[in-house]
CSV table of C-alpha atoms in Angstrom, one decimal:
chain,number,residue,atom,x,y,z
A,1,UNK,CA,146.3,77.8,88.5
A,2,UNK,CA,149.1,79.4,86.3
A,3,UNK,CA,149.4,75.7,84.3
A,4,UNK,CA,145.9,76.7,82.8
A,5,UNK,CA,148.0,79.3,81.2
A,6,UNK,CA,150.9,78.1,80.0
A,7,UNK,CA,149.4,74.6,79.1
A,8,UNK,CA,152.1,71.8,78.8
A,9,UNK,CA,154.2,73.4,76.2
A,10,UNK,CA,157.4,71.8,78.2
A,11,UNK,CA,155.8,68.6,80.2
A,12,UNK,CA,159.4,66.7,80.1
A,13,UNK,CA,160.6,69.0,82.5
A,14,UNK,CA,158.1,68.0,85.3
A,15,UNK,CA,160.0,65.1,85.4
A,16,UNK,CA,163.5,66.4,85.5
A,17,UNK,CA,164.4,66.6,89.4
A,18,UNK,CA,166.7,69.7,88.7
A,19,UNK,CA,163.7,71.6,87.3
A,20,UNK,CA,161.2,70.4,90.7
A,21,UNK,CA,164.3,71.5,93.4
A,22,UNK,CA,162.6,74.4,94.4
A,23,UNK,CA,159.1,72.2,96.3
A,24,UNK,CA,161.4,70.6,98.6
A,25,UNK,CA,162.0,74.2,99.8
A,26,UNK,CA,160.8,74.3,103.2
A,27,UNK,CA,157.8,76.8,103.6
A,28,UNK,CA,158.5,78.1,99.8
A,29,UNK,CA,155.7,79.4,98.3
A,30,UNK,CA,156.1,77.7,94.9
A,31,UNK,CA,152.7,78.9,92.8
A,32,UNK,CA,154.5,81.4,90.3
A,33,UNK,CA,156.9,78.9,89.7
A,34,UNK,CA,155.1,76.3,88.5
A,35,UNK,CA,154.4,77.3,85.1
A,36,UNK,CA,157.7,78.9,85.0
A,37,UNK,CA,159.7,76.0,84.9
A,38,UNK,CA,157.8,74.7,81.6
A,39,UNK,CA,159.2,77.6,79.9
A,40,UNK,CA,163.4,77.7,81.3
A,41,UNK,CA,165.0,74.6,79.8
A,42,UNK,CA,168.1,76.1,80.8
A,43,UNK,CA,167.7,77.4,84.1
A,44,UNK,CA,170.7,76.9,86.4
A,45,UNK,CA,169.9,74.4,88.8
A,46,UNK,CA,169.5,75.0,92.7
A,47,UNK,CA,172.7,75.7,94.5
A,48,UNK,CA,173.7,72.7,96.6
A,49,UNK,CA,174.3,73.6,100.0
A,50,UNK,CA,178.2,73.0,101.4
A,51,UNK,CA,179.0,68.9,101.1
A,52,UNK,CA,176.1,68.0,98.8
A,53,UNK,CA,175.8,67.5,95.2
A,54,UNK,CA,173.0,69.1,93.0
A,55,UNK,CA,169.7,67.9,92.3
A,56,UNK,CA,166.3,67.4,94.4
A,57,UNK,CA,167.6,64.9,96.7
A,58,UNK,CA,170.3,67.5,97.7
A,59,UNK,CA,168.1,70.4,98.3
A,60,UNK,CA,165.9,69.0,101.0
A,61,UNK,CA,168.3,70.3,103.7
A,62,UNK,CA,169.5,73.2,101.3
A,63,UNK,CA,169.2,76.1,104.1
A,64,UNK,CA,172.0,78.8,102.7
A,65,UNK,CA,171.0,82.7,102.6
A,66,UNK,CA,171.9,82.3,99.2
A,67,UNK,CA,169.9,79.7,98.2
A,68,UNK,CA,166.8,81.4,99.8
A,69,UNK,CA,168.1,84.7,98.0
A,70,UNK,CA,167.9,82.9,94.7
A,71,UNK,CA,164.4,81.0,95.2
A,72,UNK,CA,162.8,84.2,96.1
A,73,UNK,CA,164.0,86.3,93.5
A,74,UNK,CA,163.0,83.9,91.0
A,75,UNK,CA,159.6,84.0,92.0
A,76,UNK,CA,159.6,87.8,92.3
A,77,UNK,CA,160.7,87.8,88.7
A,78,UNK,CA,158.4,85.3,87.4
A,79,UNK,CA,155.8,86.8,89.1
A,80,UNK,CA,157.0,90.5,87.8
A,81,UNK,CA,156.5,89.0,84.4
A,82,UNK,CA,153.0,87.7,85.0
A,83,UNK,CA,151.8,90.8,85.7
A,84,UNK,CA,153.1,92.7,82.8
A,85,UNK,CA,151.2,89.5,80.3
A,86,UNK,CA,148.3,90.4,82.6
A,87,UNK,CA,148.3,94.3,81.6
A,88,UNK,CA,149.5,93.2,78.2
A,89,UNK,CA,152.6,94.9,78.2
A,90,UNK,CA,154.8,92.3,77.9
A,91,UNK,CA,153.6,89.4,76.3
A,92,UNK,CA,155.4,86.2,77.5
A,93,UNK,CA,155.3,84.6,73.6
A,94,UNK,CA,158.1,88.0,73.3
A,95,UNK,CA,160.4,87.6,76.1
A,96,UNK,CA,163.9,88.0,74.5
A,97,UNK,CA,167.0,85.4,75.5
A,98,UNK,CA,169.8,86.9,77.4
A,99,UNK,CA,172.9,86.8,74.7
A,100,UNK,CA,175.8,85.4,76.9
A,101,UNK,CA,174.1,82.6,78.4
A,102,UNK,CA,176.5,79.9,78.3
A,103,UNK,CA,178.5,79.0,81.0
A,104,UNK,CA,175.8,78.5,84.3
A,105,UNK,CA,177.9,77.0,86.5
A,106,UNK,CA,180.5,79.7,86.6
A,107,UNK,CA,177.9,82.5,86.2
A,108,UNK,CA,176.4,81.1,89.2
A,109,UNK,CA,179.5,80.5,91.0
A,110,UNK,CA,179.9,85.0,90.5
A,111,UNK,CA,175.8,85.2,91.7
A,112,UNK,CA,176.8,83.3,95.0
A,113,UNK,CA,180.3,84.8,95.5
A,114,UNK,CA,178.5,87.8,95.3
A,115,UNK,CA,176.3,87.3,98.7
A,116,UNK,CA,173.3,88.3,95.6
A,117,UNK,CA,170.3,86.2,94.6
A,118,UNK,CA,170.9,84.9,91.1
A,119,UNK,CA,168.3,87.0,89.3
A,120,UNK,CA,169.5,89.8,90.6
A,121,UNK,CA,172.9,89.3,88.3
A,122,UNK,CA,171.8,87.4,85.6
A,123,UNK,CA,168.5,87.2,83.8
A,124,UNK,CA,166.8,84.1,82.2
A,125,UNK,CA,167.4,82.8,78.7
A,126,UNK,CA,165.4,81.5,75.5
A,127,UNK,CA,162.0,83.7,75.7
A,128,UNK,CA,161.7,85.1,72.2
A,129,UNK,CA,158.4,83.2,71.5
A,130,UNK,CA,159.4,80.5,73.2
A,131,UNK,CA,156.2,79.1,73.3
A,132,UNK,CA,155.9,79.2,69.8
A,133,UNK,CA,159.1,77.8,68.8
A,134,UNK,CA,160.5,80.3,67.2
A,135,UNK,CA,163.3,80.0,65.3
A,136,UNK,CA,165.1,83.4,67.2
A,137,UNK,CA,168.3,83.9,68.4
A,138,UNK,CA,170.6,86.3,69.8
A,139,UNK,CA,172.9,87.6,66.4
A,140,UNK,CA,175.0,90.4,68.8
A,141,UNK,CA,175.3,91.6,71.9
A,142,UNK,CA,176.5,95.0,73.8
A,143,UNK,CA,176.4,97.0,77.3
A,144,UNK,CA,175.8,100.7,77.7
A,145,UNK,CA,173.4,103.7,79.6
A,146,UNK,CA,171.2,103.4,76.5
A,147,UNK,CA,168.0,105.2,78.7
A,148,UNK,CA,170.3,107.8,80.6
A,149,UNK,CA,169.7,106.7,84.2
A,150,UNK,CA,173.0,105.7,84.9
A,151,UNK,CA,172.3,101.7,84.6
A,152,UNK,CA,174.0,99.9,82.1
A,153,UNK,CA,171.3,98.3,79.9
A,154,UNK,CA,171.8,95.3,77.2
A,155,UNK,CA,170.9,95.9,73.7
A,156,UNK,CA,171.0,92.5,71.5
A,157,UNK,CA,169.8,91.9,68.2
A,158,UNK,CA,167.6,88.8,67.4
A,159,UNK,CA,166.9,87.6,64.4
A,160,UNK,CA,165.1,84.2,62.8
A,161,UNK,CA,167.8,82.1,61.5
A,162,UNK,CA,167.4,80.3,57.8
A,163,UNK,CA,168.7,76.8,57.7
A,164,UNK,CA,171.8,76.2,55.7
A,165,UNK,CA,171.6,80.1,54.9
A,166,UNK,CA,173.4,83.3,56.3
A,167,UNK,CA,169.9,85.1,55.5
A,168,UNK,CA,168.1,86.2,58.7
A,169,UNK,CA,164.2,87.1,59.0
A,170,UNK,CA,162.6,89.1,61.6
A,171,UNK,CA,165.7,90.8,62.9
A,172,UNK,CA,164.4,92.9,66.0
A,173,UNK,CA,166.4,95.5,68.5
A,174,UNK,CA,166.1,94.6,72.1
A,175,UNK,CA,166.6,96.7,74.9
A,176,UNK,CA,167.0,95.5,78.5
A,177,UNK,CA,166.6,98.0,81.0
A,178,UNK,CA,169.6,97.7,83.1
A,179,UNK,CA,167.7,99.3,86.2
A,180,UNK,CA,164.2,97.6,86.2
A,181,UNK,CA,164.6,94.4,83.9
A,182,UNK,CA,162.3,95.2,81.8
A,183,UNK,CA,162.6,94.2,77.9
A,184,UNK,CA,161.6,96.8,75.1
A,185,UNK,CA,161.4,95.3,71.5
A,186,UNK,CA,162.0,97.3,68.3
A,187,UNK,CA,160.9,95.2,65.1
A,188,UNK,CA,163.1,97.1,62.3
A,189,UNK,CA,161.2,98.5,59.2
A,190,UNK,CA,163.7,96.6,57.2
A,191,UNK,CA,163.8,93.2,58.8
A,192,UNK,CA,165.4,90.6,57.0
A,193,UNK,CA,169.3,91.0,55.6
A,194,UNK,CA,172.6,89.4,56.2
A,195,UNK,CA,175.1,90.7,59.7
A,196,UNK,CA,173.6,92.6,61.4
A,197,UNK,CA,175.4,94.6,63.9
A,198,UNK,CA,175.3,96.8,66.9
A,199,UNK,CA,177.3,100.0,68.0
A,200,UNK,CA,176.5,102.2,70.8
A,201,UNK,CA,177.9,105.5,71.6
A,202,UNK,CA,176.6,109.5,71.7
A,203,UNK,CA,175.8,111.1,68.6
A,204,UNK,CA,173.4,113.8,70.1
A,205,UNK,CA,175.3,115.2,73.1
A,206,UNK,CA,173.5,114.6,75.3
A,207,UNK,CA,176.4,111.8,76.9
A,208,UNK,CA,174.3,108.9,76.7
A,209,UNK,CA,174.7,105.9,74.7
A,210,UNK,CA,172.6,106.1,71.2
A,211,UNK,CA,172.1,102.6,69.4
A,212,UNK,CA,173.5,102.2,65.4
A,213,UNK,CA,172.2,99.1,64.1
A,214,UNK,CA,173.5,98.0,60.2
A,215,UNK,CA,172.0,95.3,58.1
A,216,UNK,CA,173.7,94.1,54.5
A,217,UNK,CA,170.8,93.8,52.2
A,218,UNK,CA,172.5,91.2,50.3
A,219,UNK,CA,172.1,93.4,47.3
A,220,UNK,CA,175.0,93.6,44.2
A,221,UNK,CA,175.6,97.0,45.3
A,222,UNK,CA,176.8,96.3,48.7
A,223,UNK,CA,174.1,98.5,49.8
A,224,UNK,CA,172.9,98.6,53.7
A,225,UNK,CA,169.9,99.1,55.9
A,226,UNK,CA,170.6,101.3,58.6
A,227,UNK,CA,168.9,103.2,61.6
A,228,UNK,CA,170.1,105.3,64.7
A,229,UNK,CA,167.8,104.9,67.9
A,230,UNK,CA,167.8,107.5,70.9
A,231,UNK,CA,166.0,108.1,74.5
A,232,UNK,CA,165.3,111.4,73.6
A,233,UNK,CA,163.0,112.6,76.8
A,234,UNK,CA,162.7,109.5,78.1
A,235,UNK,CA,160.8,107.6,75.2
A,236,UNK,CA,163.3,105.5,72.4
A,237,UNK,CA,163.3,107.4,68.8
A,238,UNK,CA,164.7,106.6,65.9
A,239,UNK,CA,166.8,109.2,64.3
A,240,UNK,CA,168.3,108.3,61.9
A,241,UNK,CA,166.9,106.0,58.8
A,242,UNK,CA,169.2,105.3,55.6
A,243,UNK,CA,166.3,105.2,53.2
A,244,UNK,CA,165.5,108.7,54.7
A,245,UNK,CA,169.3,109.6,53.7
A,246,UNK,CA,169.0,107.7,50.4
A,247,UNK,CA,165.8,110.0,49.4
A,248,UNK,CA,167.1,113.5,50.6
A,249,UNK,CA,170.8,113.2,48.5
A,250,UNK,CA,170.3,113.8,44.8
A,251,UNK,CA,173.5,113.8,42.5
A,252,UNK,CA,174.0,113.5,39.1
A,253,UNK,CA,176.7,111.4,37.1
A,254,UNK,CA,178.1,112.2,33.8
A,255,UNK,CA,181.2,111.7,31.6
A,256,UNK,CA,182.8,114.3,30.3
A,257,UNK,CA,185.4,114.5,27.1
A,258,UNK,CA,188.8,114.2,28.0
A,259,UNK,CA,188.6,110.9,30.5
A,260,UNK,CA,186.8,112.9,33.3
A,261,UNK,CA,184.0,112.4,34.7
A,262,UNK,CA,181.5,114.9,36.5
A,263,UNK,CA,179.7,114.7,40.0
A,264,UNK,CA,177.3,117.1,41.0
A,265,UNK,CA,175.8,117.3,44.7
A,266,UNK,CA,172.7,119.0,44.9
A,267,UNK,CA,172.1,119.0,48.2
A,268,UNK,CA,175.7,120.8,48.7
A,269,UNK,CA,175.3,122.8,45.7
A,270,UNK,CA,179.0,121.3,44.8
A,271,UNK,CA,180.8,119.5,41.4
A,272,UNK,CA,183.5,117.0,42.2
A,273,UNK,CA,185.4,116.3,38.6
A,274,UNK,CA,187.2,112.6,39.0
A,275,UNK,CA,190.4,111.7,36.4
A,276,UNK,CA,189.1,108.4,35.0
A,277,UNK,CA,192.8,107.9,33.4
A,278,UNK,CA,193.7,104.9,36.6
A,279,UNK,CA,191.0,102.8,35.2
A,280,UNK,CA,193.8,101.8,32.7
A,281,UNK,CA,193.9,102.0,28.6
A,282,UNK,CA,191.0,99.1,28.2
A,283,UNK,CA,188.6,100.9,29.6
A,284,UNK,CA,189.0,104.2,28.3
A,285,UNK,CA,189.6,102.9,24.5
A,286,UNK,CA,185.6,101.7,25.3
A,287,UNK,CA,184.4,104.7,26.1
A,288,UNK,CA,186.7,107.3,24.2
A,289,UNK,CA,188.3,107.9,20.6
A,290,UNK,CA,191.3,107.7,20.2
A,291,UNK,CA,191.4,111.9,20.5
A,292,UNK,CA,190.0,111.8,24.1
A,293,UNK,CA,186.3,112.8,23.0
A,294,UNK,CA,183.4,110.5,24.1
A,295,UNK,CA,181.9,107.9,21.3
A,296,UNK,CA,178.9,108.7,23.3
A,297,UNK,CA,177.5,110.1,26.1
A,298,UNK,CA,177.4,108.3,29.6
A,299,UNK,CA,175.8,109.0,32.5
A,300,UNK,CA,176.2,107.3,35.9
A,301,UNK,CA,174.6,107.5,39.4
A,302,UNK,CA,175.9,107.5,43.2
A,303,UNK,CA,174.2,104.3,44.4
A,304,UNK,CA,172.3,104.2,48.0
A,305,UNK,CA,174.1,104.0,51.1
A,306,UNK,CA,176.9,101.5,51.5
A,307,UNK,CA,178.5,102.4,54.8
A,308,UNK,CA,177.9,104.0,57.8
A,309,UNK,CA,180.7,104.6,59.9
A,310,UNK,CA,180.6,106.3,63.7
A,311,UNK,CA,183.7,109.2,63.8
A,312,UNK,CA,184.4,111.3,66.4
A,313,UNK,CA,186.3,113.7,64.5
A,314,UNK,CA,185.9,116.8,67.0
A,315,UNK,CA,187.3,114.5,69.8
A,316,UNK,CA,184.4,115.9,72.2
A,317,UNK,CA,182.6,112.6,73.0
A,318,UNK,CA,179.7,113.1,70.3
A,319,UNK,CA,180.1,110.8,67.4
A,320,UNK,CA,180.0,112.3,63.6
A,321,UNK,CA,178.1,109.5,60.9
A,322,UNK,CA,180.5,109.0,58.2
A,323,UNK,CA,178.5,107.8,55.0
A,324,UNK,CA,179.8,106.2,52.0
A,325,UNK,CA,178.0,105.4,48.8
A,326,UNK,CA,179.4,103.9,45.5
A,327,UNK,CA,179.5,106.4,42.2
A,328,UNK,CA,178.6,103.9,39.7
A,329,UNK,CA,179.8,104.4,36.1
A,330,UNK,CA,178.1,102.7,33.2
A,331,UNK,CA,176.8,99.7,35.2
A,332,UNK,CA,176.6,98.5,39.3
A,333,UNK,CA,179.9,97.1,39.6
A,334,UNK,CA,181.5,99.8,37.7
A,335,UNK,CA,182.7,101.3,40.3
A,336,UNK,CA,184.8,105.3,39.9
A,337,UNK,CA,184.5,106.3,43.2
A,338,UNK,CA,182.7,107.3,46.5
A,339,UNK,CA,180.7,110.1,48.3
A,340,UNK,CA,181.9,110.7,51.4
A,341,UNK,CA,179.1,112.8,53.4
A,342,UNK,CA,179.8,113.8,57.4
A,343,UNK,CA,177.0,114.7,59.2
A,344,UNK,CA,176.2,115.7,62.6
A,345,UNK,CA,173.4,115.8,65.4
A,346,UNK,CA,171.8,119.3,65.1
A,347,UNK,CA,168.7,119.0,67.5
A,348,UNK,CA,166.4,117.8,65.7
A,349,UNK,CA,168.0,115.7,62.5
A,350,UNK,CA,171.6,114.5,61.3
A,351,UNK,CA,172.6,117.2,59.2
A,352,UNK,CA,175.3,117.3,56.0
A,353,UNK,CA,178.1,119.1,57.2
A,354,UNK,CA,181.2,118.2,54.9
A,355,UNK,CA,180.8,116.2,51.5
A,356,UNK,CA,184.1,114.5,49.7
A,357,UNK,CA,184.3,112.4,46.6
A,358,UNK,CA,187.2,110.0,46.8
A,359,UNK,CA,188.8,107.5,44.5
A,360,UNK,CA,190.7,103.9,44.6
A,361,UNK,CA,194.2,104.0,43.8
A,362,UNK,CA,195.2,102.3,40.6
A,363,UNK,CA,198.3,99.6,40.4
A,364,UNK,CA,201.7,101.0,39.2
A,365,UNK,CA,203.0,100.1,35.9
């Protein structure tokens, strides 16, 4: 029996008629539902046939195409998920929620308008480790051909919620294959951080949908986790890593007499020279003489990656990553300016292309 399996993880909702509906289905062969049902404590209830109301008592003469529709499908996909826990492929502790779960009635309503069986439209909620009450939830949300089979999958990112705190844990990328249902989980390398978010569009070329997820590490420099996922040959890669970025970009930082200061970029082999005069009279008289020479030397730093921002500067389809760090002066919040570095898909890696250092305006006096 399935129960042995699941145990009685949800044993309230064998006594909640809308959960038992589907045994008073005539000839309904109910065995991969039984368990099921402990698991979905938000599972739209049975469709009441023309002039009744909902609920078991309703669904004893419930005879509609789409109310057999949506009973079988159920049990295919029940069933379908059986059989990946038995091949340990997808274990049913890790099925992910479906992120816009909330209005049933009128996404059922759109199922039955539809002449479809309501699995076939819209999948079940509240399976990331369900049975271990997890703390998960869906953070964001967003549709496109992420696998490059012409299906529009959703990609959602779930994270473990702190009480009373904006600080999430175990943020993971989930992938829905919009052509066979099936759930792919990616547990970032950096997993814990504050908004994470989700942008999808092409950054190889290749004209299908490539995933850019961002995490704030809650750091004082404003600093950010950030990764770029691709089907290359039909398996999911990740391509782009900001601590990868963070270690291949050396720069050095120093003052110079005469209220400049002095960027070099090694990896472009260029010097950017910034007029430190807009950071007002104050601030100089600390770090210069009166004469414009330094009372001693400083050196800076460019901090790691603070921004990552998708540009389609070529206006061809294939996104460019804009990256921003901070150029720190004396201390962190010190602030003189940024690096601006383009980069674009080259095959194989995200490649430096064009490299900028920009400043803040200063107020008018």
């Amino acid at each position: 029996m399935m129960y042995n399996y699941y145990g009685n993880i949800m044993p309230r909702q064998m006594h909640d008629p809308s959960y038992l509906h589907y045994q008073s289905e005539p000839n309904a062969d109910t065995s991969a539902f039984d368990a099921a049902y402990l698991v979905m404590p938000h599972v739209v209830p049975y469709p009441a046939a023309a002039g009744q109301t909902s609920g078991a008592a309703s669904v004893q003469k419930a005879k509609t195409p789409v109310q057999k529709s949506w009973l079988q499908n159920q049990k295919s996909w029940v069933q379908n998920q059986w059989n990946h826990n038995q091949g340990m492929t997808v274990p049913m502790s890790n099925w992910v929620p479906y992120p816009n779960y909330v209005n049933y009635d009128s996404q059922w309503s759109y199922a039955a308008a539809s002449g479809m069986g309501y699995v076939n439209r819209v999948p079940y909620p509240n399976y990331v480790n369900y049975m271990n009450h997890s703390r998960s939830a869906v953070i964001t949300a967003k549709e496109g051909d992420v696998t490059g089979d012409g299906y529009r999958d959703n990609v959602f990112i779930t994270a473990e919620q702190t009480p009373d705190s904006p600080f999430l844990q175990n943020i993971t990328l989930v992938i829905q294959n919009g052509k066979t249902s099936e759930y792919q989980r990616v547990l970032l390398k950096e997993s814990s951080g504050y908004n994470p978010t989700l942008f999808l569009g092409d950054f190889t070329g290749n004209r299908v949908d490539d995933i850019l997820v961002i995490i704030d590490t809650g750091g004082s420099g404003g600093t950010i986790y950030a990764y770029v996922f691709s089907d290359l040959n039909g398996q999911l890669m990740q391509i782009f890593d900001a601590e990868d970025f963070n270690n291949q970009y050396k720069y050095q930082v120093r003052y110079l007499n005469y209220f400049r200061a002095e960027v070099t970029s090694f990896n472009f082999r260029q010097k950017f020279w910034i007029d430190l005069q807009y950071k007002g009279k104050e601030y100089l008289s600390e770090v210069y003489k009166p004469d414009g020479t330094l009372k001693q030397p400083v050196e800076g730093w460019v901090s790691p990656l603070s921004g990552l921002y998708p540009i389609d500067y070529d206006r061809n389809g294939t996104f460019e990553l804009q990256a921003l760090q901070s150029i720190a002066g004396r201390y962190n919040a010190d602030g003189i300016g940024y690096m601006q570095t383009v980069m674009k898909w080259s095959g194989r890696a995200f490649t430096g292309d064009r490299q900028n250092a920009v400043i803040t305006g200063g107020d008018i006096r």
